[in-house]
mmCIF file with all atom_site columns, C-alpha atoms in Angstrom:
data_model
loop_
_atom_site.group_PDB
_atom_site.id
_atom_site.type_symbol
_atom_site.label_atom_id
_atom_site.label_alt_id
_atom_site.label_comp_id
_atom_site.label_asym_id
_atom_site.label_entity_id
_atom_site.label_seq_id
_atom_site.pdbx_PDB_ins_code
_atom_site.Cartn_x
_atom_site.Cartn_y
_atom_site.Cartn_z
_atom_site.occupancy
_atom_site.B_iso_or_equiv
_atom_site.pdbx_formal_charge
_atom_site.auth_seq_id
_atom_site.auth_comp_id
_atom_site.auth_asym_id
_atom_site.auth_atom_id
_atom_site.pdbx_PDB_model_num
ATOM 1   C CA . UNK A 1 1   ? 37.350 60.149 58.748 1.00 0.00 ? 20  UNK A CA 1
ATOM 2   C CA . UNK A 1 2   ? 40.542 59.279 57.812 1.00 0.00 ? 21  UNK A CA 1
ATOM 3   C CA . UNK A 1 3   ? 42.955 60.698 55.478 1.00 0.00 ? 22  UNK A CA 1
ATOM 4   C CA . UNK A 1 4   ? 42.820 60.814 51.605 1.00 0.00 ? 23  UNK A CA 1
ATOM 5   C CA . UNK A 1 5   ? 46.099 62.256 49.415 1.00 0.00 ? 24  UNK A CA 1
ATOM 6   C CA . UNK A 1 6   ? 46.931 62.091 45.668 1.00 0.00 ? 25  UNK A CA 1
ATOM 7   C CA . UNK A 1 7   ? 50.474 61.604 45.164 1.00 0.00 ? 26  UNK A CA 1
ATOM 8   C CA . UNK A 1 8   ? 52.227 61.607 41.635 1.00 0.00 ? 27  UNK A CA 1
ATOM 9   C CA . UNK A 1 9   ? 54.822 58.124 41.246 1.00 0.00 ? 28  UNK A CA 1
ATOM 10  C CA . UNK A 1 10  ? 57.874 60.106 41.834 1.00 0.00 ? 29  UNK A CA 1
ATOM 11  C CA . UNK A 1 11  ? 56.365 61.489 45.465 1.00 0.00 ? 30  UNK A CA 1
ATOM 12  C CA . UNK A 1 12  ? 55.863 58.314 46.580 1.00 0.00 ? 31  UNK A CA 1
ATOM 13  C CA . UNK A 1 13  ? 58.383 57.173 49.529 1.00 0.00 ? 32  UNK A CA 1
ATOM 14  C CA . UNK A 1 14  ? 59.949 53.945 48.984 1.00 0.00 ? 33  UNK A CA 1
ATOM 15  C CA . UNK A 1 15  ? 58.024 52.506 52.131 1.00 0.00 ? 34  UNK A CA 1
ATOM 16  C CA . UNK A 1 16  ? 54.537 53.811 50.688 1.00 0.00 ? 35  UNK A CA 1
ATOM 17  C CA . UNK A 1 17  ? 55.407 52.371 47.551 1.00 0.00 ? 36  UNK A CA 1
ATOM 18  C CA . UNK A 1 18  ? 56.264 48.698 48.927 1.00 0.00 ? 37  UNK A CA 1
ATOM 19  C CA . UNK A 1 19  ? 52.434 49.426 51.458 1.00 0.00 ? 38  UNK A CA 1
ATOM 20  C CA . UNK A 1 20  ? 50.977 49.579 48.576 1.00 0.00 ? 39  UNK A CA 1
ATOM 21  C CA . UNK A 1 21  ? 52.146 46.868 46.531 1.00 0.00 ? 40  UNK A CA 1
ATOM 22  C CA . UNK A 1 22  ? 51.704 45.128 50.096 1.00 0.00 ? 41  UNK A CA 1
ATOM 23  C CA . UNK A 1 23  ? 48.165 46.331 49.680 1.00 0.00 ? 42  UNK A CA 1
ATOM 24  C CA . UNK A 1 24  ? 47.395 45.101 46.467 1.00 0.00 ? 43  UNK A CA 1
ATOM 25  C CA . UNK A 1 25  ? 48.915 41.734 46.911 1.00 0.00 ? 44  UNK A CA 1
ATOM 26  C CA . UNK A 1 26  ? 46.579 41.119 49.459 1.00 0.00 ? 45  UNK A CA 1
ATOM 27  C CA . UNK A 1 27  ? 43.997 42.168 48.200 1.00 0.00 ? 46  UNK A CA 1
ATOM 28  C CA . UNK A 1 28  ? 44.041 41.079 44.926 1.00 0.00 ? 47  UNK A CA 1
ATOM 29  C CA . UNK A 1 29  ? 46.145 38.247 44.635 1.00 0.00 ? 48  UNK A CA 1
ATOM 30  C CA . UNK A 1 30  ? 46.575 36.742 48.397 1.00 0.00 ? 49  UNK A CA 1
ATOM 31  C CA . UNK A 1 31  ? 42.144 37.206 49.358 1.00 0.00 ? 50  UNK A CA 1
ATOM 32  C CA . UNK A 1 32  ? 40.712 36.721 46.404 1.00 0.00 ? 51  UNK A CA 1
ATOM 33  C CA . UNK A 1 33  ? 43.443 33.865 44.799 1.00 0.00 ? 52  UNK A CA 1
ATOM 34  C CA . UNK A 1 34  ? 44.199 34.931 41.530 1.00 0.00 ? 53  UNK A CA 1
ATOM 35  C CA . UNK A 1 35  ? 47.603 35.405 40.636 1.00 0.00 ? 54  UNK A CA 1
ATOM 36  C CA . UNK A 1 36  ? 48.745 38.068 37.471 1.00 0.00 ? 55  UNK A CA 1
ATOM 37  C CA . UNK A 1 37  ? 51.785 40.935 37.122 1.00 0.00 ? 56  UNK A CA 1
ATOM 38  C CA . UNK A 1 38  ? 50.017 43.312 39.542 1.00 0.00 ? 57  UNK A CA 1
ATOM 39  C CA . UNK A 1 39  ? 53.514 45.707 38.099 1.00 0.00 ? 58  UNK A CA 1
ATOM 40  C CA . UNK A 1 40  ? 52.217 46.415 34.929 1.00 0.00 ? 59  UNK A CA 1
ATOM 41  C CA . UNK A 1 41  ? 54.578 49.317 33.751 1.00 0.00 ? 60  UNK A CA 1
ATOM 42  C CA . UNK A 1 42  ? 51.560 52.297 34.279 1.00 0.00 ? 61  UNK A CA 1
ATOM 43  C CA . UNK A 1 43  ? 52.244 53.114 38.218 1.00 0.00 ? 62  UNK A CA 1
ATOM 44  C CA . UNK A 1 44  ? 54.760 55.144 36.657 1.00 0.00 ? 63  UNK A CA 1
ATOM 45  C CA . UNK A 1 45  ? 52.268 57.423 35.074 1.00 0.00 ? 64  UNK A CA 1
ATOM 46  C CA . UNK A 1 46  ? 49.283 57.096 37.734 1.00 0.00 ? 65  UNK A CA 1
ATOM 47  C CA . UNK A 1 47  ? 48.206 59.081 39.684 1.00 0.00 ? 66  UNK A CA 1
ATOM 48  C CA . UNK A 1 48  ? 48.177 57.186 43.099 1.00 0.00 ? 67  UNK A CA 1
ATOM 49  C CA . UNK A 1 49  ? 45.141 57.828 45.673 1.00 0.00 ? 68  UNK A CA 1
ATOM 50  C CA . UNK A 1 50  ? 45.956 57.137 49.468 1.00 0.00 ? 69  UNK A CA 1
ATOM 51  C CA . UNK A 1 51  ? 43.634 56.649 52.409 1.00 0.00 ? 70  UNK A CA 1
ATOM 52  C CA . UNK A 1 52  ? 45.731 56.927 55.571 1.00 0.00 ? 71  UNK A CA 1
ATOM 53  C CA . UNK A 1 53  ? 44.564 55.962 59.253 1.00 0.00 ? 72  UNK A CA 1
ATOM 54  C CA . UNK A 1 54  ? 47.435 56.742 61.673 1.00 0.00 ? 73  UNK A CA 1
ATOM 55  C CA . UNK A 1 55  ? 50.194 56.884 58.927 1.00 0.00 ? 74  UNK A CA 1
ATOM 56  C CA . UNK A 1 56  ? 48.636 52.509 58.265 1.00 0.00 ? 75  UNK A CA 1
ATOM 57  C CA . UNK A 1 57  ? 47.809 53.062 54.605 1.00 0.00 ? 76  UNK A CA 1
ATOM 58  C CA . UNK A 1 58  ? 44.221 51.609 54.351 1.00 0.00 ? 77  UNK A CA 1
ATOM 59  C CA . UNK A 1 59  ? 42.882 52.481 50.990 1.00 0.00 ? 78  UNK A CA 1
ATOM 60  C CA . UNK A 1 60  ? 44.585 52.464 47.812 1.00 0.00 ? 79  UNK A CA 1
ATOM 61  C CA . UNK A 1 61  ? 43.547 53.043 43.779 1.00 0.00 ? 80  UNK A CA 1
ATOM 62  C CA . UNK A 1 62  ? 45.527 54.033 40.816 1.00 0.00 ? 81  UNK A CA 1
ATOM 63  C CA . UNK A 1 63  ? 44.509 57.168 38.335 1.00 0.00 ? 82  UNK A CA 1
ATOM 64  C CA . UNK A 1 64  ? 45.573 56.906 34.704 1.00 0.00 ? 83  UNK A CA 1
ATOM 65  C CA . UNK A 1 65  ? 45.536 59.580 32.300 1.00 0.00 ? 84  UNK A CA 1
ATOM 66  C CA . UNK A 1 66  ? 43.422 59.235 29.582 1.00 0.00 ? 85  UNK A CA 1
ATOM 67  C CA . UNK A 1 67  ? 45.070 57.604 26.377 1.00 0.00 ? 86  UNK A CA 1
ATOM 68  C CA . UNK A 1 68  ? 46.813 54.922 28.577 1.00 0.00 ? 87  UNK A CA 1
ATOM 69  C CA . UNK A 1 69  ? 44.644 52.265 29.151 1.00 0.00 ? 88  UNK A CA 1
ATOM 70  C CA . UNK A 1 70  ? 41.561 54.426 27.832 1.00 0.00 ? 89  UNK A CA 1
ATOM 71  C CA . UNK A 1 71  ? 40.424 57.422 25.825 1.00 0.00 ? 90  UNK A CA 1
ATOM 72  C CA . UNK A 1 72  ? 39.050 58.114 29.204 1.00 0.00 ? 91  UNK A CA 1
ATOM 73  C CA . UNK A 1 73  ? 41.305 58.212 32.097 1.00 0.00 ? 92  UNK A CA 1
ATOM 74  C CA . UNK A 1 74  ? 40.738 55.359 34.025 1.00 0.00 ? 93  UNK A CA 1
ATOM 75  C CA . UNK A 1 75  ? 40.661 53.805 37.693 1.00 0.00 ? 94  UNK A CA 1
ATOM 76  C CA . UNK A 1 76  ? 42.030 50.742 38.646 1.00 0.00 ? 95  UNK A CA 1
ATOM 77  C CA . UNK A 1 77  ? 43.180 49.099 41.958 1.00 0.00 ? 96  UNK A CA 1
ATOM 78  C CA . UNK A 1 78  ? 40.382 50.203 44.201 1.00 0.00 ? 97  UNK A CA 1
ATOM 79  C CA . UNK A 1 79  ? 41.146 47.666 47.554 1.00 0.00 ? 98  UNK A CA 1
ATOM 80  C CA . UNK A 1 80  ? 40.462 48.785 50.890 1.00 0.00 ? 99  UNK A CA 1
ATOM 81  C CA . UNK A 1 81  ? 41.763 46.927 53.564 1.00 0.00 ? 100 UNK A CA 1
ATOM 82  C CA . UNK A 1 82  ? 39.442 44.171 54.847 1.00 0.00 ? 101 UNK A CA 1
ATOM 83  C CA . UNK A 1 83  ? 38.845 45.215 58.853 1.00 0.00 ? 102 UNK A CA 1
ATOM 84  C CA . UNK A 1 84  ? 37.920 49.265 56.981 1.00 0.00 ? 103 UNK A CA 1
ATOM 85  C CA . UNK A 1 85  ? 35.040 47.481 54.091 1.00 0.00 ? 104 UNK A CA 1
ATOM 86  C CA . UNK A 1 86  ? 31.837 48.930 55.181 1.00 0.00 ? 105 UNK A CA 1
ATOM 87  C CA . UNK A 1 87  ? 32.733 52.650 56.887 1.00 0.00 ? 106 UNK A CA 1
ATOM 88  C CA . UNK A 1 88  ? 32.237 54.521 53.155 1.00 0.00 ? 107 UNK A CA 1
ATOM 89  C CA . UNK A 1 89  ? 35.769 55.189 52.507 1.00 0.00 ? 108 UNK A CA 1
ATOM 90  C CA . UNK A 1 90  ? 35.821 53.308 49.331 1.00 0.00 ? 109 UNK A CA 1
ATOM 91  C CA . UNK A 1 91  ? 33.214 56.014 48.141 1.00 0.00 ? 110 UNK A CA 1
ATOM 92  C CA . UNK A 1 92  ? 34.955 58.855 49.790 1.00 0.00 ? 111 UNK A CA 1
ATOM 93  C CA . UNK A 1 93  ? 38.296 57.307 47.496 1.00 0.00 ? 112 UNK A CA 1
ATOM 94  C CA . UNK A 1 94  ? 36.653 57.308 44.975 1.00 0.00 ? 113 UNK A CA 1
ATOM 95  C CA . UNK A 1 95  ? 34.412 60.765 45.086 1.00 0.00 ? 114 UNK A CA 1
ATOM 96  C CA . UNK A 1 96  ? 37.227 61.888 45.801 1.00 0.00 ? 115 UNK A CA 1
ATOM 97  C CA . UNK A 1 97  ? 39.144 60.292 42.476 1.00 0.00 ? 116 UNK A CA 1
ATOM 98  C CA . UNK A 1 98  ? 36.388 61.695 40.347 1.00 0.00 ? 117 UNK A CA 1
ATOM 99  C CA . UNK A 1 99  ? 36.875 65.273 41.871 1.00 0.00 ? 118 UNK A CA 1
ATOM 100 C CA . UNK A 1 100 ? 40.947 64.959 41.277 1.00 0.00 ? 119 UNK A CA 1
ATOM 101 C CA . UNK A 1 101 ? 40.222 63.645 37.557 1.00 0.00 ? 120 UNK A CA 1
ATOM 102 C CA . UNK A 1 102 ? 38.172 66.378 36.756 1.00 0.00 ? 121 UNK A CA 1
ATOM 103 C CA . UNK A 1 103 ? 40.433 68.789 37.988 1.00 0.00 ? 122 UNK A CA 1
ATOM 104 C CA . UNK A 1 104 ? 43.741 67.211 36.009 1.00 0.00 ? 123 UNK A CA 1
ATOM 105 C CA . UNK A 1 105 ? 41.209 66.166 32.943 1.00 0.00 ? 124 UNK A CA 1
ATOM 106 C CA . UNK A 1 106 ? 38.067 68.185 32.845 1.00 0.00 ? 125 UNK A CA 1
ATOM 107 C CA . UNK A 1 107 ? 35.613 66.408 30.181 1.00 0.00 ? 126 UNK A CA 1
ATOM 108 C CA . UNK A 1 108 ? 37.920 63.598 30.219 1.00 0.00 ? 127 UNK A CA 1
ATOM 109 C CA . UNK A 1 109 ? 35.308 60.769 31.599 1.00 0.00 ? 128 UNK A CA 1
ATOM 110 C CA . UNK A 1 110 ? 36.264 57.702 33.289 1.00 0.00 ? 129 UNK A CA 1
ATOM 111 C CA . UNK A 1 111 ? 36.548 54.274 32.632 1.00 0.00 ? 130 UNK A CA 1
ATOM 112 C CA . UNK A 1 112 ? 37.259 51.212 34.744 1.00 0.00 ? 131 UNK A CA 1
ATOM 113 C CA . UNK A 1 113 ? 37.197 47.741 34.754 1.00 0.00 ? 132 UNK A CA 1
ATOM 114 C CA . UNK A 1 114 ? 34.965 46.365 37.267 1.00 0.00 ? 133 UNK A CA 1
ATOM 115 C CA . UNK A 1 115 ? 34.344 42.841 38.816 1.00 0.00 ? 134 UNK A CA 1
ATOM 116 C CA . UNK A 1 116 ? 30.772 42.269 38.698 1.00 0.00 ? 135 UNK A CA 1
ATOM 117 C CA . UNK A 1 117 ? 30.042 41.955 42.406 1.00 0.00 ? 136 UNK A CA 1
ATOM 118 C CA . UNK A 1 118 ? 31.099 45.649 42.550 1.00 0.00 ? 137 UNK A CA 1
ATOM 119 C CA . UNK A 1 119 ? 28.727 47.018 39.870 1.00 0.00 ? 138 UNK A CA 1
ATOM 120 C CA . UNK A 1 120 ? 25.988 48.255 42.176 1.00 0.00 ? 139 UNK A CA 1
ATOM 121 C CA . UNK A 1 121 ? 29.155 50.221 44.469 1.00 0.00 ? 140 UNK A CA 1
ATOM 122 C CA . UNK A 1 122 ? 30.196 52.199 41.359 1.00 0.00 ? 141 UNK A CA 1
ATOM 123 C CA . UNK A 1 123 ? 26.714 52.426 39.814 1.00 0.00 ? 142 UNK A CA 1
ATOM 124 C CA . UNK A 1 124 ? 25.978 54.214 43.312 1.00 0.00 ? 143 UNK A CA 1
ATOM 125 C CA . UNK A 1 125 ? 28.734 56.731 42.721 1.00 0.00 ? 144 UNK A CA 1
ATOM 126 C CA . UNK A 1 126 ? 27.482 57.229 39.057 1.00 0.00 ? 145 UNK A CA 1
ATOM 127 C CA . UNK A 1 127 ? 29.196 55.408 36.649 1.00 0.00 ? 146 UNK A CA 1
ATOM 128 C CA . UNK A 1 128 ? 27.030 52.882 33.960 1.00 0.00 ? 147 UNK A CA 1
ATOM 129 C CA . UNK A 1 129 ? 28.283 49.501 32.363 1.00 0.00 ? 148 UNK A CA 1
ATOM 130 C CA . UNK A 1 130 ? 29.309 49.270 29.052 1.00 0.00 ? 149 UNK A CA 1
ATOM 131 C CA . UNK A 1 131 ? 28.906 46.006 26.716 1.00 0.00 ? 150 UNK A CA 1
ATOM 132 C CA . UNK A 1 132 ? 28.930 42.402 28.488 1.00 0.00 ? 151 UNK A CA 1
ATOM 133 C CA . UNK A 1 133 ? 30.927 40.738 31.069 1.00 0.00 ? 152 UNK A CA 1
ATOM 134 C CA . UNK A 1 134 ? 34.544 39.178 30.449 1.00 0.00 ? 153 UNK A CA 1
ATOM 135 C CA . UNK A 1 135 ? 37.119 37.211 31.966 1.00 0.00 ? 154 UNK A CA 1
ATOM 136 C CA . UNK A 1 136 ? 40.643 39.350 34.134 1.00 0.00 ? 155 UNK A CA 1
ATOM 137 C CA . UNK A 1 137 ? 42.370 37.592 35.942 1.00 0.00 ? 156 UNK A CA 1
ATOM 138 C CA . UNK A 1 138 ? 39.922 34.454 36.467 1.00 0.00 ? 157 UNK A CA 1
ATOM 139 C CA . UNK A 1 139 ? 37.613 36.998 37.583 1.00 0.00 ? 158 UNK A CA 1
ATOM 140 C CA . UNK A 1 140 ? 34.414 38.097 35.182 1.00 0.00 ? 159 UNK A CA 1
ATOM 141 C CA . UNK A 1 141 ? 34.686 42.153 34.659 1.00 0.00 ? 160 UNK A CA 1
ATOM 142 C CA . UNK A 1 142 ? 32.366 44.505 33.278 1.00 0.00 ? 161 UNK A CA 1
ATOM 143 C CA . UNK A 1 143 ? 33.941 47.609 31.803 1.00 0.00 ? 162 UNK A CA 1
ATOM 144 C CA . UNK A 1 144 ? 31.767 50.441 33.303 1.00 0.00 ? 163 UNK A CA 1
ATOM 145 C CA . UNK A 1 145 ? 31.656 54.378 32.505 1.00 0.00 ? 164 UNK A CA 1
ATOM 146 C CA . UNK A 1 146 ? 31.792 57.408 34.289 1.00 0.00 ? 165 UNK A CA 1
ATOM 147 C CA . UNK A 1 147 ? 30.829 60.876 31.748 1.00 0.00 ? 166 UNK A CA 1
ATOM 148 C CA . UNK A 1 148 ? 32.210 64.542 33.475 1.00 0.00 ? 167 UNK A CA 1
ATOM 149 C CA . UNK A 1 149 ? 29.506 67.072 34.812 1.00 0.00 ? 168 UNK A CA 1
#
């Protein structure tokens, strides 16, 4: 299995930050043909989850503390490079993120904004949909929550 680690913004090297931003552009803007400002001012307070294989970034997500986007902790920008999808990397990264949230903010719960086709992926991890779908960056999303154990 690939290595999973979590780093605060100030722990990211310039090269790693570049790799993260490039990956997010490839997945969310080029691949999905959606154009929005990805650098939203929240990366500086985020915990960045990284999956690396042989020194190459192949998976990413960010965790935002409670109170930044939602009253709970939030997970967002979940991305796996296309050649590595379908191998359980996303699920392993999400499970590690849920553990990290429990360690950092026990009993916070987690909220995320899921693209509609990803609902089954998040449901398998224990997330539940909340409310109606909405448009975000030109793609239908729905809010999903995960309660602490």
